Amino acid sequence: MFYNENRLVDKMKQYDLDAIVVSTKENIRYFTGFEPVIKTLSPYLGECYIVITRDKPNQVNIVHSVGEIDQVLDAKVAIGKVQTYGTFYREYMNGVELTHEERRLKELSDLTHSATSAREALSSLLRELGLAKSRLGIDEDGMTMACLSHIKSRFPGIEFIFFSNKIRQIRAVKTPHEIDALTYAANCVEKAIEDVISNLKEGISELEIANMFNTSIASQGAIAALPMIKIGRHAVGGQRRQKSEIKLQPGDLIWFDCDVVCNGYWADIARVFSYKYMKPEYDKFNALYKGQLVAINEVKIGMKGKDVFNLTMSAVHDAGFTEYRRHHVGHGIGLEPYELPILAPDNEDIIEEGMVLSIETPYYEFGLGALHVEDPVLVSKTTNTVLTKTSGKIKIVG
């Protein structure tokens, strides 16, 4: 099962939906296996839609720009109807022998079936699927207001239900292939950190460290989307770019809080190391680490996000770091770096089997920098599984 069909059907039954229209880049990837190029070329106005009906939940129907319609050939699910829009030329000279994929692409590229716009294409598809009078779940986060207004005017018999948050709830529980993808992404970060640590030297700059990290990530087929890497006290402003004038000295912390993405799936891993020797003020990390370990071991199905927050914070305080403050201690992760649930003091989302949570206990202090550990954890009925291979405990390196 590529996507969680059972959760999809349950949600559609719960809200009595006849179909859903999927529109965000991440949700389209979740249900098809391809990431629409049009959403990268034009993040705010690019349009691609997936329609899934309740009577055929294992089949996706697609609205896509004809220029990028070849992406349908990369889909990992059963494809129903395909409606293109726009103009794009793929020339065919008589007599050229085509492969099976080329024949399919030639069919999909037929401009006589291409609509003038995405909204017209979606209207045509909804009509063809018999949804002119239906309850329709709309992934409103990725649909333009112009398209939604057009559909509403064309189909007065459709009842529209905003459904983006419900799709996030479907995606919160991972499929086996997603767990494999998340594990690989996490291991890419670990490998890159190990590559950096084995090549440290006194006087190396933040920028050089970041370049080594990024090179290692790229060599593993991943993308360093947000490599937050800082030296020493500068990590208190960790979102800032690395600087060539900030150089590693004995006693400095090296802080990694790195988000990478591989085949659409994210990792968010944090580690800290001390170069040459450990300063006494770094002892605060021990309580942070103990708090994270308690959370990893004691998160249970049925807890709420706020319960995990309280559990983690209490464990850090009990370990001696009573003044520790934090607005959240982690989040779900998947096709987006921050997914449901957020482990925050007011979060009511229920922890379910199969969720992957990035559990973290970061601490930032002026003059010190950052102390931080973060790992992805697969929640299960028996023993939770950490997807990383290395220990998050602070280490002396160099």
Coordinates of C-alpha atoms in Angstrom, one line a residue:
M1 CA 0.0 0.0 0.0
F2 CA 1.7 3.2 -1.2
Y3 CA -0.6 5.6 0.8
N4 CA -2.7 4.8 3.8
E5 CA -5.9 3.9 2.0
N6 CA -7.7 2.7 5.1
R7 CA -7.2 6.0 6.9
L8 CA -8.3 7.9 3.8
V9 CA -11.5 5.8 3.6
D10 CA -12.2 6.2 7.3
K11 CA -11.9 10.0 7.1
M12 CA -14.1 10.2 4.0
K13 CA -16.8 8.1 5.7
Q14 CA -16.5 10.2 8.9
Y15 CA -17.2 13.4 7.0
D16 CA -19.6 11.7 4.4
L17 CA -17.5 12.7 1.4
D18 CA -17.9 11.4 -2.1
A19 CA -14.5 12.5 -3.1
I20 CA -11.5 14.7 -2.2
V21 CA -9.5 17.1 -4.3
V22 CA -5.8 17.2 -3.4
S23 CA -3.7 20.2 -4.2
T24 CA -0.5 20.8 -2.2
K25 CA 2.8 19.5 -3.5
E26 CA 3.3 17.3 -0.4
N27 CA -0.2 15.8 -0.5
I28 CA 0.1 15.1 -4.3
R29 CA 3.4 13.3 -3.7
Y30 CA 1.8 11.3 -0.8
F31 CA -1.1 10.0 -3.0
T32 CA 0.8 9.6 -6.3
G33 CA 4.6 9.2 -5.7
F34 CA 5.5 12.1 -7.9
E35 CA 6.1 15.7 -6.9
P36 CA 4.5 18.1 -9.5
V37 CA 7.2 20.2 -11.2
I38 CA 4.6 23.0 -11.8
K39 CA 4.4 23.5 -8.0
T40 CA 8.2 24.1 -7.9
L41 CA 8.3 26.3 -11.0
S42 CA 5.4 28.4 -9.7
P43 CA 5.0 27.7 -5.9
Y44 CA 2.0 30.1 -5.4
L45 CA 0.1 29.9 -8.7
G46 CA 1.1 26.5 -10.1
E47 CA -1.8 24.1 -10.3
C48 CA -2.0 20.3 -10.2
Y49 CA -5.0 18.4 -8.7
I50 CA -5.6 14.9 -7.6
V51 CA -9.2 13.6 -7.3
I52 CA -9.9 10.4 -5.3
T53 CA -13.4 9.1 -5.0
R54 CA -14.8 7.1 -2.1
D55 CA -15.9 4.3 -4.3
K56 CA -12.4 3.9 -5.8
P57 CA -10.0 4.9 -3.0
N58 CA -7.1 3.0 -4.5
Q59 CA -7.1 5.0 -7.8
V60 CA -6.1 8.6 -8.4
N61 CA -7.5 10.9 -11.1
I62 CA -5.2 13.7 -12.2
V63 CA -5.3 17.3 -13.5
H64 CA -1.8 18.4 -14.7
S65 CA -0.2 20.9 -17.0
V66 CA 0.4 19.1 -20.3
G67 CA 4.0 20.4 -20.3
E68 CA 4.9 18.3 -17.3
I69 CA 2.4 15.5 -17.9
D70 CA 5.3 13.0 -18.3
Q71 CA 5.4 13.0 -14.5
V72 CA 2.3 10.8 -14.5
L73 CA 4.6 8.0 -15.8
D74 CA 6.4 8.1 -12.5
A75 CA 3.2 7.6 -10.5
K76 CA 3.4 4.6 -8.1
V77 CA -0.3 4.1 -7.8
A78 CA -3.2 3.1 -10.1
I79 CA -4.2 6.0 -12.4
G80 CA -7.8 6.6 -13.4
K81 CA -8.7 9.6 -15.6
V82 CA -6.1 12.2 -16.6
Q83 CA -7.1 15.7 -17.7
T84 CA -4.4 18.1 -19.0
Y85 CA -4.5 21.8 -19.5
G86 CA -2.3 24.3 -21.4
T87 CA -0.1 24.0 -24.5
F88 CA 3.1 22.1 -25.0
Y89 CA 4.6 20.5 -28.1
R90 CA 6.0 17.0 -28.4
E91 CA 6.5 16.3 -32.0
Y92 CA 6.0 12.9 -33.6
M93 CA 7.3 12.1 -37.1
N94 CA 5.4 9.3 -38.9
G95 CA 7.2 6.0 -38.8
V96 CA 9.2 6.5 -35.6
E97 CA 8.9 3.4 -33.5
L98 CA 7.8 4.3 -29.9
T99 CA 8.4 2.5 -26.7
H100 CA 5.5 1.7 -24.4
E101 CA 6.2 4.7 -22.2
E102 CA 6.6 7.0 -25.3
R103 CA 3.2 5.8 -26.6
R104 CA 1.6 6.6 -23.3
L105 CA 3.2 10.0 -23.2
K106 CA 2.1 10.7 -26.7
E107 CA -1.5 9.9 -25.7
L108 CA -1.3 12.2 -22.7
S109 CA 0.2 15.0 -24.7
D110 CA -2.7 15.1 -27.2
L111 CA -3.6 18.8 -27.3
T112 CA -7.1 18.1 -28.6
H113 CA -8.0 16.9 -25.1
S114 CA -6.1 19.7 -23.2
A115 CA -8.2 22.3 -21.4
T116 CA -7.4 26.0 -21.6
S117 CA -6.8 26.3 -17.8
A118 CA -6.4 24.2 -14.7
R119 CA -9.8 25.3 -13.4
E120 CA -11.5 24.3 -16.7
A121 CA -9.6 21.0 -16.5
L122 CA -10.7 20.3 -12.9
S123 CA -14.3 21.2 -13.9
S124 CA -14.2 18.7 -16.7
L125 CA -12.8 16.0 -14.5
L126 CA -15.3 16.5 -11.7
R127 CA -18.1 16.3 -14.3
E128 CA -16.7 13.2 -15.9
L129 CA -16.4 11.5 -12.5
G130 CA -20.1 12.3 -11.8
L131 CA -19.4 14.7 -8.9
A132 CA -21.6 17.6 -10.0
K133 CA -23.8 17.0 -7.0
S134 CA -21.6 15.7 -4.2
R135 CA -19.9 16.4 -0.9
L136 CA -16.3 17.3 -1.9
G137 CA -13.3 17.5 0.5
I138 CA -11.1 20.4 -0.7
D139 CA -7.3 20.6 0.1
E140 CA -7.7 24.3 0.4
D141 CA -4.0 25.0 1.4
G142 CA -2.9 24.4 -2.2
M143 CA -5.9 25.6 -4.2
T144 CA -6.0 29.1 -5.6
M145 CA -9.0 31.2 -4.6
A146 CA -9.6 31.8 -8.3
C147 CA -9.9 28.1 -9.0
L148 CA -12.1 27.5 -5.9
S149 CA -14.4 30.4 -6.9
H150 CA -14.6 29.0 -10.4
I151 CA -15.6 25.5 -9.3
K152 CA -18.2 26.8 -6.9
S153 CA -19.8 28.9 -9.6
R154 CA -19.8 26.0 -12.1
F155 CA -21.1 23.4 -9.6
P156 CA -23.8 24.9 -7.3
G157 CA -24.8 21.3 -6.4
I158 CA -21.4 20.6 -4.7
E159 CA -21.1 21.0 -1.0
F160 CA -17.4 21.9 -0.3
I161 CA -15.7 20.8 2.9
F162 CA -12.3 22.2 3.8
F163 CA -10.1 19.1 4.3
S164 CA -6.4 20.0 4.4
N165 CA -6.1 19.3 8.1
K166 CA -7.8 16.0 7.8
I167 CA -5.3 15.0 5.1
R168 CA -2.5 15.9 7.5
Q169 CA -4.2 13.5 10.0
I170 CA -4.2 10.8 7.4
R171 CA -0.5 11.3 6.7
A172 CA 0.5 11.4 10.4
V173 CA 0.6 7.6 10.5
K174 CA 3.4 6.4 8.2
T175 CA 3.3 3.5 5.8
P176 CA 6.2 1.0 5.7
H177 CA 7.8 2.6 2.7
E178 CA 7.6 6.0 4.4
I179 CA 9.4 4.6 7.5
D180 CA 12.1 3.3 5.3
A181 CA 12.5 6.7 3.6
L182 CA 12.5 8.6 6.9
T183 CA 15.2 6.2 8.3
Y184 CA 17.4 6.7 5.2
A185 CA 17.1 10.5 5.4
A186 CA 18.0 10.4 9.1
N187 CA 21.0 8.2 8.4
C188 CA 22.2 10.6 5.8
V189 CA 22.4 13.3 8.4
E190 CA 24.3 11.1 10.8
K191 CA 26.8 10.1 8.1
A192 CA 27.4 13.7 7.1
I193 CA 28.0 14.7 10.7
E194 CA 30.5 11.9 11.1
D195 CA 32.2 13.0 7.9
V196 CA 32.5 16.5 9.4
I197 CA 33.7 15.4 12.8
S198 CA 36.5 13.2 11.3
N199 CA 37.9 16.2 9.4
L200 CA 37.8 18.9 12.1
K201 CA 40.9 21.0 12.8
E202 CA 41.5 24.1 14.9
G203 CA 40.8 27.2 13.0
I204 CA 38.3 25.6 10.6
S205 CA 35.4 28.0 9.8
E206 CA 31.7 27.5 10.1
L207 CA 31.4 27.9 6.4
E208 CA 34.0 25.2 5.7
I209 CA 32.1 22.9 8.2
A210 CA 28.8 23.6 6.4
N211 CA 30.3 22.9 3.0
M212 CA 31.7 19.6 4.2
F213 CA 28.3 18.7 5.5
N214 CA 26.5 19.7 2.4
T215 CA 28.9 17.8 0.2
S216 CA 28.4 14.6 2.2
I217 CA 24.6 15.0 2.1
A218 CA 24.7 15.5 -1.7
S219 CA 26.9 12.4 -2.2
Q220 CA 24.1 10.3 -0.5
G221 CA 21.4 11.6 -2.9
A222 CA 19.8 14.0 -0.4
I223 CA 19.5 17.8 -0.3
A224 CA 20.7 19.9 2.7
A225 CA 17.5 22.0 2.9
L226 CA 18.2 23.7 6.2
P227 CA 21.7 22.9 7.6
M228 CA 21.8 24.9 10.8
I229 CA 25.4 24.5 11.8
K230 CA 27.1 27.0 14.2
I231 CA 30.2 27.2 16.3
G232 CA 30.2 28.2 20.0
R233 CA 28.1 31.1 21.3
H234 CA 27.0 32.0 17.7
A235 CA 24.5 29.1 17.8
V236 CA 22.2 31.2 20.0
G237 CA 21.2 32.7 16.6
G238 CA 21.3 29.4 14.8
Q239 CA 19.1 30.4 11.8
R240 CA 21.8 32.8 10.6
R241 CA 24.1 31.8 7.7
Q242 CA 27.5 30.3 8.5
K243 CA 30.4 32.8 8.4
S244 CA 34.0 32.3 7.3
E245 CA 35.3 34.5 10.0
I246 CA 33.9 32.3 12.8
K247 CA 36.6 29.7 13.4
L248 CA 36.7 26.7 15.7
Q249 CA 38.8 26.9 18.9
P250 CA 39.4 24.5 21.7
G251 CA 36.5 24.4 24.1
D252 CA 34.0 25.5 21.5
L253 CA 30.7 23.7 20.9
I254 CA 29.8 22.6 17.4
W255 CA 26.0 22.6 17.0
F256 CA 24.2 20.7 14.2
D257 CA 20.4 21.1 13.8
C258 CA 20.1 19.9 10.3
D259 CA 17.1 19.4 8.1
V260 CA 17.6 17.4 4.9
V261 CA 15.2 15.9 2.4
C262 CA 15.7 12.8 0.3
N263 CA 13.1 11.5 -2.2
G264 CA 10.6 13.9 -0.6
Y265 CA 11.1 12.8 3.0
W266 CA 12.7 14.9 5.7
A267 CA 15.1 14.3 8.6
D268 CA 15.6 16.8 11.4
I269 CA 18.5 15.7 13.6
A270 CA 20.4 17.7 16.3
R271 CA 23.8 16.9 17.8
V272 CA 26.4 18.9 19.7
F273 CA 30.1 18.2 20.2
S274 CA 32.8 19.9 22.2
Y275 CA 36.1 20.5 20.6
K276 CA 39.2 19.2 22.5
Y277 CA 37.7 19.6 26.0
M278 CA 34.4 20.1 27.8
K279 CA 33.5 23.3 29.7
P280 CA 31.6 22.9 33.0
E281 CA 28.6 24.9 31.7
Y282 CA 28.0 22.2 29.1
D283 CA 26.8 19.9 32.0
K284 CA 23.3 21.2 31.4
F285 CA 23.2 19.0 28.4
N286 CA 23.0 15.8 30.5
A287 CA 19.6 16.8 31.8
L288 CA 18.4 17.6 28.3
Y289 CA 19.6 14.2 27.1
K290 CA 17.9 12.4 30.0
G291 CA 14.7 14.2 29.3
Q292 CA 14.8 13.2 25.6
L293 CA 15.5 9.6 26.5
V294 CA 12.5 9.5 28.9
A295 CA 10.3 10.8 26.2
I296 CA 11.6 8.3 23.6
N297 CA 11.0 5.4 26.0
E298 CA 7.7 6.5 27.6
V299 CA 5.7 8.0 24.7
K300 CA 2.6 5.8 24.4
I301 CA -0.3 5.4 22.0
G302 CA -3.3 7.4 23.3
M303 CA -1.2 10.2 24.8
K304 CA -1.8 13.7 23.5
G305 CA 0.8 16.0 22.2
K306 CA 0.6 18.0 25.4
D307 CA 1.2 14.9 27.5
V308 CA 4.4 14.2 25.7
F309 CA 5.5 17.8 26.3
N310 CA 4.7 17.6 30.0
L311 CA 6.5 14.2 30.3
T312 CA 9.6 15.6 28.6
M313 CA 9.8 18.8 30.5
S314 CA 9.3 17.0 33.9
A315 CA 12.1 14.6 33.1
V316 CA 14.5 17.5 32.3
H317 CA 13.5 19.3 35.5
D318 CA 13.8 16.0 37.6
A319 CA 17.3 15.6 36.1
G320 CA 18.3 18.8 37.8
F321 CA 17.8 21.5 35.1
T322 CA 14.8 23.1 36.9
E323 CA 14.9 26.4 35.0
Y324 CA 14.6 24.8 31.6
R325 CA 11.9 26.4 29.4
R326 CA 10.6 25.4 26.0
H327 CA 7.6 26.1 23.8
H328 CA 7.6 22.6 22.2
V329 CA 9.7 19.4 22.4
G330 CA 9.2 18.0 19.0
H331 CA 6.9 17.3 16.1
G332 CA 5.8 14.8 13.6
I333 CA 7.9 14.5 10.5
G334 CA 7.4 13.1 7.0
L335 CA 6.9 14.8 3.6
E336 CA 7.1 18.1 5.6
P337 CA 9.6 18.8 8.3
Y338 CA 6.9 19.8 10.7
E339 CA 3.8 17.5 10.7
L340 CA 1.1 16.6 13.2
P341 CA 1.4 16.3 16.1
I342 CA 3.3 19.3 17.6
L343 CA 4.5 18.3 21.0
A344 CA 3.4 21.5 22.6
P345 CA 1.7 22.4 25.9
D346 CA -1.7 23.0 24.3
N347 CA -1.7 20.2 21.7
E348 CA -4.7 17.9 21.7
D349 CA -3.6 15.5 18.9
I350 CA -3.6 11.9 19.8
I351 CA -0.4 9.8 19.5
E352 CA -1.1 6.8 17.3
E353 CA 0.8 3.7 16.4
G354 CA 3.0 4.3 13.3
M355 CA 3.6 8.0 13.9
V356 CA 7.2 9.2 13.6
L357 CA 8.0 12.0 16.0
S358 CA 11.1 14.1 16.1
I359 CA 11.7 14.4 19.8
E360 CA 14.0 17.2 20.9
T361 CA 15.2 19.2 23.9
P362 CA 17.0 22.3 22.6
Y363 CA 18.5 25.0 24.9
Y364 CA 19.9 28.4 23.8
E365 CA 21.9 30.7 26.0
F366 CA 23.7 33.9 25.2
G367 CA 27.4 33.5 25.7
L368 CA 27.1 29.7 25.5
G369 CA 25.3 28.9 22.3
A370 CA 23.1 25.8 21.9
L371 CA 22.8 22.5 23.6
H372 CA 20.5 20.3 21.6
V373 CA 19.6 16.7 20.9
E374 CA 16.9 15.5 18.4
D375 CA 16.1 12.1 16.9
P376 CA 13.1 10.6 15.0
V377 CA 11.2 8.0 16.9
L378 CA 8.7 5.5 15.5
V379 CA 5.8 4.9 18.0
S380 CA 4.7 1.3 18.4
K381 CA 2.6 -0.8 20.7
T382 CA 5.5 -2.4 22.4
T383 CA 8.9 -0.6 22.2
N384 CA 9.4 2.7 20.4
T385 CA 12.1 2.6 17.7
V386 CA 14.7 5.3 17.2
L387 CA 15.4 5.7 13.5
T388 CA 18.9 7.1 14.0
K389 CA 21.9 4.8 14.6
T390 CA 24.2 7.1 16.7
S391 CA 23.9 8.2 20.3
G392 CA 22.8 11.8 20.8
K393 CA 25.0 12.2 23.9
I394 CA 27.4 15.1 23.8
K395 CA 31.0 14.1 22.9
I396 CA 34.5 15.5 23.0
V397 CA 36.0 15.5 19.5
G398 CA 39.3 16.5 17.9

